[in-house]
Short mmCIF file of C-alpha atoms in Angstrom, two decimals:
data_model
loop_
_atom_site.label_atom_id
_atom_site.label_comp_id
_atom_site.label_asym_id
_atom_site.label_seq_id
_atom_site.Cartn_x
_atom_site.Cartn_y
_atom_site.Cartn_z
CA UNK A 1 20.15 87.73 30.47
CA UNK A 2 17.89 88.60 33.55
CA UNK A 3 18.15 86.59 36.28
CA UNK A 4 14.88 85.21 38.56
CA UNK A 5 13.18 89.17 39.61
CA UNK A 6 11.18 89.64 42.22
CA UNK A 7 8.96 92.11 43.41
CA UNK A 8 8.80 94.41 45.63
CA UNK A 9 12.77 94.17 47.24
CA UNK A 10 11.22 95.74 50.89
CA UNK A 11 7.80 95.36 51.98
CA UNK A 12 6.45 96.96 55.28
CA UNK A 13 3.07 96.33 56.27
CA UNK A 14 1.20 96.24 59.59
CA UNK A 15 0.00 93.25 61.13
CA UNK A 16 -3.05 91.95 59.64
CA UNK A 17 -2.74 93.15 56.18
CA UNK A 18 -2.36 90.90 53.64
CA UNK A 19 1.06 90.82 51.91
CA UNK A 20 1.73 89.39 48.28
CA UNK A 21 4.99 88.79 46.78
CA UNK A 22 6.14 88.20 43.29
CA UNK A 23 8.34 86.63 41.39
CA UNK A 24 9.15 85.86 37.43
CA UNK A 25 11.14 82.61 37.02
CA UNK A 26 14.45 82.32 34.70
CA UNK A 27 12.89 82.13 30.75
CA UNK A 28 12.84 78.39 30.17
CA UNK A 29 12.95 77.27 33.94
CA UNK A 30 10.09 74.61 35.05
CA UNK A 31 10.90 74.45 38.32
CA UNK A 32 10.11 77.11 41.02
CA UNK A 33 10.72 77.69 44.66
CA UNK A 34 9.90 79.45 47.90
CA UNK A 35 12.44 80.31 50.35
CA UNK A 36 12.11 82.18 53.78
CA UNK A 37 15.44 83.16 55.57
CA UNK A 38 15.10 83.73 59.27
CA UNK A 39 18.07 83.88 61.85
CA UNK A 40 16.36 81.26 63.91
CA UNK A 41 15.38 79.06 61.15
CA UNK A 42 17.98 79.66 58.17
CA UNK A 43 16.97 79.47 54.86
CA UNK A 44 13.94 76.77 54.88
CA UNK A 45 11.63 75.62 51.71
CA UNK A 46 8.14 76.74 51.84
CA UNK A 47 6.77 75.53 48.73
CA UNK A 48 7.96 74.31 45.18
CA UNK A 49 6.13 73.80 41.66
CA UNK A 50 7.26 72.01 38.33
CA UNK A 51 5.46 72.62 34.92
CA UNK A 52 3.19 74.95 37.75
CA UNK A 53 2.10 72.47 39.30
CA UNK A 54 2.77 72.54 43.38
CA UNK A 55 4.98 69.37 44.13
CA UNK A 56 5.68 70.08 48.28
CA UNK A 57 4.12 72.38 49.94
CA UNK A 58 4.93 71.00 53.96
CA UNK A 59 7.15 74.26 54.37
CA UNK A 60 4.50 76.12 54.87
CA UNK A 61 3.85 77.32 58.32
CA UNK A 62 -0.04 77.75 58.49
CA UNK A 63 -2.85 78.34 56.47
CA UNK A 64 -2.41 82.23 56.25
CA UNK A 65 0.19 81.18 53.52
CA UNK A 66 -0.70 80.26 50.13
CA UNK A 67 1.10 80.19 46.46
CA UNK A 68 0.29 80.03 42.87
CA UNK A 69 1.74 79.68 39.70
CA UNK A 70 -1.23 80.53 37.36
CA UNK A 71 1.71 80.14 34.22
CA UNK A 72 5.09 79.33 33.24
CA UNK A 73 6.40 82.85 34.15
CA UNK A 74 4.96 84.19 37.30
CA UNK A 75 4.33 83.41 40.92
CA UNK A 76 3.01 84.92 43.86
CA UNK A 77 3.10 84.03 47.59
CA UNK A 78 0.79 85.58 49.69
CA UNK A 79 0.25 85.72 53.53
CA UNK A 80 -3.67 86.86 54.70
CA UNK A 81 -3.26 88.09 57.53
CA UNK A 82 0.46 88.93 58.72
CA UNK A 83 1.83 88.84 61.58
CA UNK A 84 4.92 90.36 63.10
CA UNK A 85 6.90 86.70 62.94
CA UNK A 86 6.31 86.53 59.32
CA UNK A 87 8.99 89.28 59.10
CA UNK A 88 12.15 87.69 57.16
CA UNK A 89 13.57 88.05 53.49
CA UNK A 90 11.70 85.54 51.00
CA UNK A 91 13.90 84.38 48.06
CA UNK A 92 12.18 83.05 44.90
CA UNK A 93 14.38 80.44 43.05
CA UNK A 94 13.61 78.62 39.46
CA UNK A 95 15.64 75.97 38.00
CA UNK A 96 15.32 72.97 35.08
CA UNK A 97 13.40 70.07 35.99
CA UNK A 98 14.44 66.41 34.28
CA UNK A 99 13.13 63.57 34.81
CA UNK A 100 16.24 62.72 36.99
CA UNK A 101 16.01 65.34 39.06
CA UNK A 102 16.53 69.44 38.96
CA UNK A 103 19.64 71.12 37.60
CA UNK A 104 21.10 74.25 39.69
CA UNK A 105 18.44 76.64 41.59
CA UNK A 106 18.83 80.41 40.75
CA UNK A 107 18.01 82.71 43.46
CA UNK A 108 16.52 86.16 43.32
CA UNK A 109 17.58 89.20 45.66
CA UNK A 110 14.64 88.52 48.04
CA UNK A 111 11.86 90.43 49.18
CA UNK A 112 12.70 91.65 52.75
CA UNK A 113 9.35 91.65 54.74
CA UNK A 114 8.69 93.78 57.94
CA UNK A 115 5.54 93.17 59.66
CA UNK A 116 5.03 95.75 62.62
CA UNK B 1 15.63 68.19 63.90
CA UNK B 2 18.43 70.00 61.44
CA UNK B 3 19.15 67.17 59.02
CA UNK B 4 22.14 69.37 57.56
CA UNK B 5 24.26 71.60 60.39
CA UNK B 6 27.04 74.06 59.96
CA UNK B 7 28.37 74.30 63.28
CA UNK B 8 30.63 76.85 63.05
CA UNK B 9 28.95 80.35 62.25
CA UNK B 10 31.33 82.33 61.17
CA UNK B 11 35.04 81.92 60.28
CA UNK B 12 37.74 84.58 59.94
CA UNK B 13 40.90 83.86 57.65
CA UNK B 14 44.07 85.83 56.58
CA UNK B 15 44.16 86.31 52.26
CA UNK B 16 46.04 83.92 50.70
CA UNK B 17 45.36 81.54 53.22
CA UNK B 18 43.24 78.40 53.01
CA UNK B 19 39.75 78.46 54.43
CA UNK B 20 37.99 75.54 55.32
CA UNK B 21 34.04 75.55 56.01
CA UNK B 22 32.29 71.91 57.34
CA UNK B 23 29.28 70.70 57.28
CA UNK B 24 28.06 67.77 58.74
CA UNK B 25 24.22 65.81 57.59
CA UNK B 26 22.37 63.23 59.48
CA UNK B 27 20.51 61.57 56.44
CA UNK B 28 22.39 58.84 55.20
CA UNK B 29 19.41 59.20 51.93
CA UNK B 30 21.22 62.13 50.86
CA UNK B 31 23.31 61.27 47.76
CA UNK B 32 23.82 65.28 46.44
CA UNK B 33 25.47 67.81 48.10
CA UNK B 34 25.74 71.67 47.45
CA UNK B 35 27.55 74.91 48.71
CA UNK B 36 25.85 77.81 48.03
CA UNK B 37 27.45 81.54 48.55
CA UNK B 38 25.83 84.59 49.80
CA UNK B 39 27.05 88.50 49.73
CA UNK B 40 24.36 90.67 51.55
CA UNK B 41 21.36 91.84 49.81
CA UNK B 42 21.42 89.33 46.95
CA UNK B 43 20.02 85.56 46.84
CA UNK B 44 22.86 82.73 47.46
CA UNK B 45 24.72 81.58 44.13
CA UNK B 46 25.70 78.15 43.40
CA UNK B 47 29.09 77.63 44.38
CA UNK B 48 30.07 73.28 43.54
CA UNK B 49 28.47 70.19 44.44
CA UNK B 50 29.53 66.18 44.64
CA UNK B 51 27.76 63.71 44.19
CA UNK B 52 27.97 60.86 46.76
CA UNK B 53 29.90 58.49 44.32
CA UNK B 54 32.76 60.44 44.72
CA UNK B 55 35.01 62.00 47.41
CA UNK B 56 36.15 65.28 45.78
CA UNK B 57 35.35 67.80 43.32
CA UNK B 58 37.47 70.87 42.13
CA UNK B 59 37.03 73.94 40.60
CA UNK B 60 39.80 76.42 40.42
CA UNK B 61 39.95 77.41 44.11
CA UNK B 62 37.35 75.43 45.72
CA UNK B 63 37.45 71.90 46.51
CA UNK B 64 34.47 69.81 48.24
CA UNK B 65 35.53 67.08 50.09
CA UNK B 66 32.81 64.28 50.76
CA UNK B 67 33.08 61.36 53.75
CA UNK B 68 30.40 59.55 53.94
CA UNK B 69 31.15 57.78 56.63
CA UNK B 70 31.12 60.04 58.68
CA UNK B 71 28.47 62.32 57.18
CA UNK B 72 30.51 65.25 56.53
CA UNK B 73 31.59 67.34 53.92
CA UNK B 74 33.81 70.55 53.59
CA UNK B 75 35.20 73.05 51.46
CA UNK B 76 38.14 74.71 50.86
CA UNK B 77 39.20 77.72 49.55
CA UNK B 78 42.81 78.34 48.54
CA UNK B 79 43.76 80.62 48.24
CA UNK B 80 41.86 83.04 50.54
CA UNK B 81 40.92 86.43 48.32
CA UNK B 82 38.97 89.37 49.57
CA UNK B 83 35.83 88.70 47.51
CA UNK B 84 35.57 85.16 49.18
CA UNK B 85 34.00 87.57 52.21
CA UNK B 86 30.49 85.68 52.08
CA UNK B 87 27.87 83.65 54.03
CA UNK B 88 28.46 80.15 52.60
CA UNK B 89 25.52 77.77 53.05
CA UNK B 90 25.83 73.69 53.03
CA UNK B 91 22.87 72.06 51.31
CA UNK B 92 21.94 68.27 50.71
CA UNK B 93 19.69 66.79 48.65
CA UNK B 94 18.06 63.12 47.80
CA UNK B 95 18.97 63.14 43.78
CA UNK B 96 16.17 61.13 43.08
CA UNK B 97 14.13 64.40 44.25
CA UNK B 98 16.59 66.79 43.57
CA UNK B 99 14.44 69.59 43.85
CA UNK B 100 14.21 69.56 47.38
CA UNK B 101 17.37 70.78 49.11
CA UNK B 102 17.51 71.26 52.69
CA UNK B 103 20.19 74.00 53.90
CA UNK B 104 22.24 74.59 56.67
CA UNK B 105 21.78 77.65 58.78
CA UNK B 106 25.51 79.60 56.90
CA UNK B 107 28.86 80.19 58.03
CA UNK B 108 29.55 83.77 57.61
CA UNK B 109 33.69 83.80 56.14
CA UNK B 110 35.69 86.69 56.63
CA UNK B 111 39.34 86.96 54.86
CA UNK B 112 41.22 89.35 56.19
CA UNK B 113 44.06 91.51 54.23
#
């Protein structure tokens, strides 16, 4: 049973290209996540959607970041243009939305960004 | 302001041994707690959580201990096995909202043989 996948595992870009990462939700899951991991910041919640619909976004840092869930099974999170403090590893997590709440989050293996 | 802190950031332990990780929170809103692990190169995995109607939840090796009263919660690990070698992160959540969890910053566990 495949887990929450994202794409690509390492991404190194220069500063000022734009970066999108990707990420296919657990089959079934209505709830989706952004995570960026930093070793001043820890792990800290950019952005989440249920039913693909974005709930909180007031994790994101600026305006060069934006998300989208066009369907049940696919996500991306893009930063236009990057800069070198961008650099971190971004973890996509899904889970099942109830009324009361979310069951467990399932994380993928990240995408570890470099921005030089 | 870090609403959920792990003080301690990493913690070295003999196998076999108990380990004990702490976390402390400042929001009294929270009513769900979490510990999440983490081996390098993968996402953390759910670990247990409580619930702030009770004090203590088990499974098999790991126990989370909750006091509210003093806004802190720990777990322990016993006993101590060489696969337990991890980044463990604290998280808290208001249940109403579960979705959002905020997460403390890891304690990084080492069990030595």
């Amino acid at each position: 049973d495949a887990g929450v996948i994202q794409s690509p595992r390492h991404e190194v870009t220069e500063m000022g290209q734009e970066v999108t990462l990707r990420c296919k939700p657990i089959s079934g899951h209505n709830s989706l996540f952004w995570y960026r991991q930093t070793m001043m910041r820890g792990l800290e919640l950019l952005i989440y959607f249920n039913n693909n619909v974005p709930i909180d976004d007031s994790g994101m840092p600026e305006d060069r970041f934006s998300a989208k869930m066009p369907n049940a099974s696919f996500s991306t999170l893009k930063i236009q243009p990057s800069e070198p403090r961008d650099s971190a590893v971004y973890f996509c997590a899904s889970s099942y939305y109830r009324d009361r709440g979310s069951d467990t989050q399932y994380f993928g293996p990240g995408t570890r960004l470099t921005v030089l | 302001d870090q609403q959920v802190k792990q003080n301690s950031p990493s913690l070295s332990v003999q196998e076999g041994r108990i380990s004990i990780l702490n976390c402390d929170y400042t929001n009294s809103m929270f009513d769900y707690f979490l510990w999440y692990k983490k081996y390098p190169a993968e996402g953390p995995t759910f670990l247990i959580s409580i619930s702030s109607i009770k004090d203590k939840n088990e499974d098999g090796r790991f126990t989370v201990f909750l006091n509210k009263s003093a806004k802190h919660l720990s777990l322990h690990i016993v006993p101590s096995q060489p696969g337990d070698s991890a980044v463990y992160f604290c998280a808290a959540s208001l249940y109403s909202s579960a979705s959002k969890i905020i997460f403390g910053s890891g304690t990084r566990l080492s069990i030595r043989p």
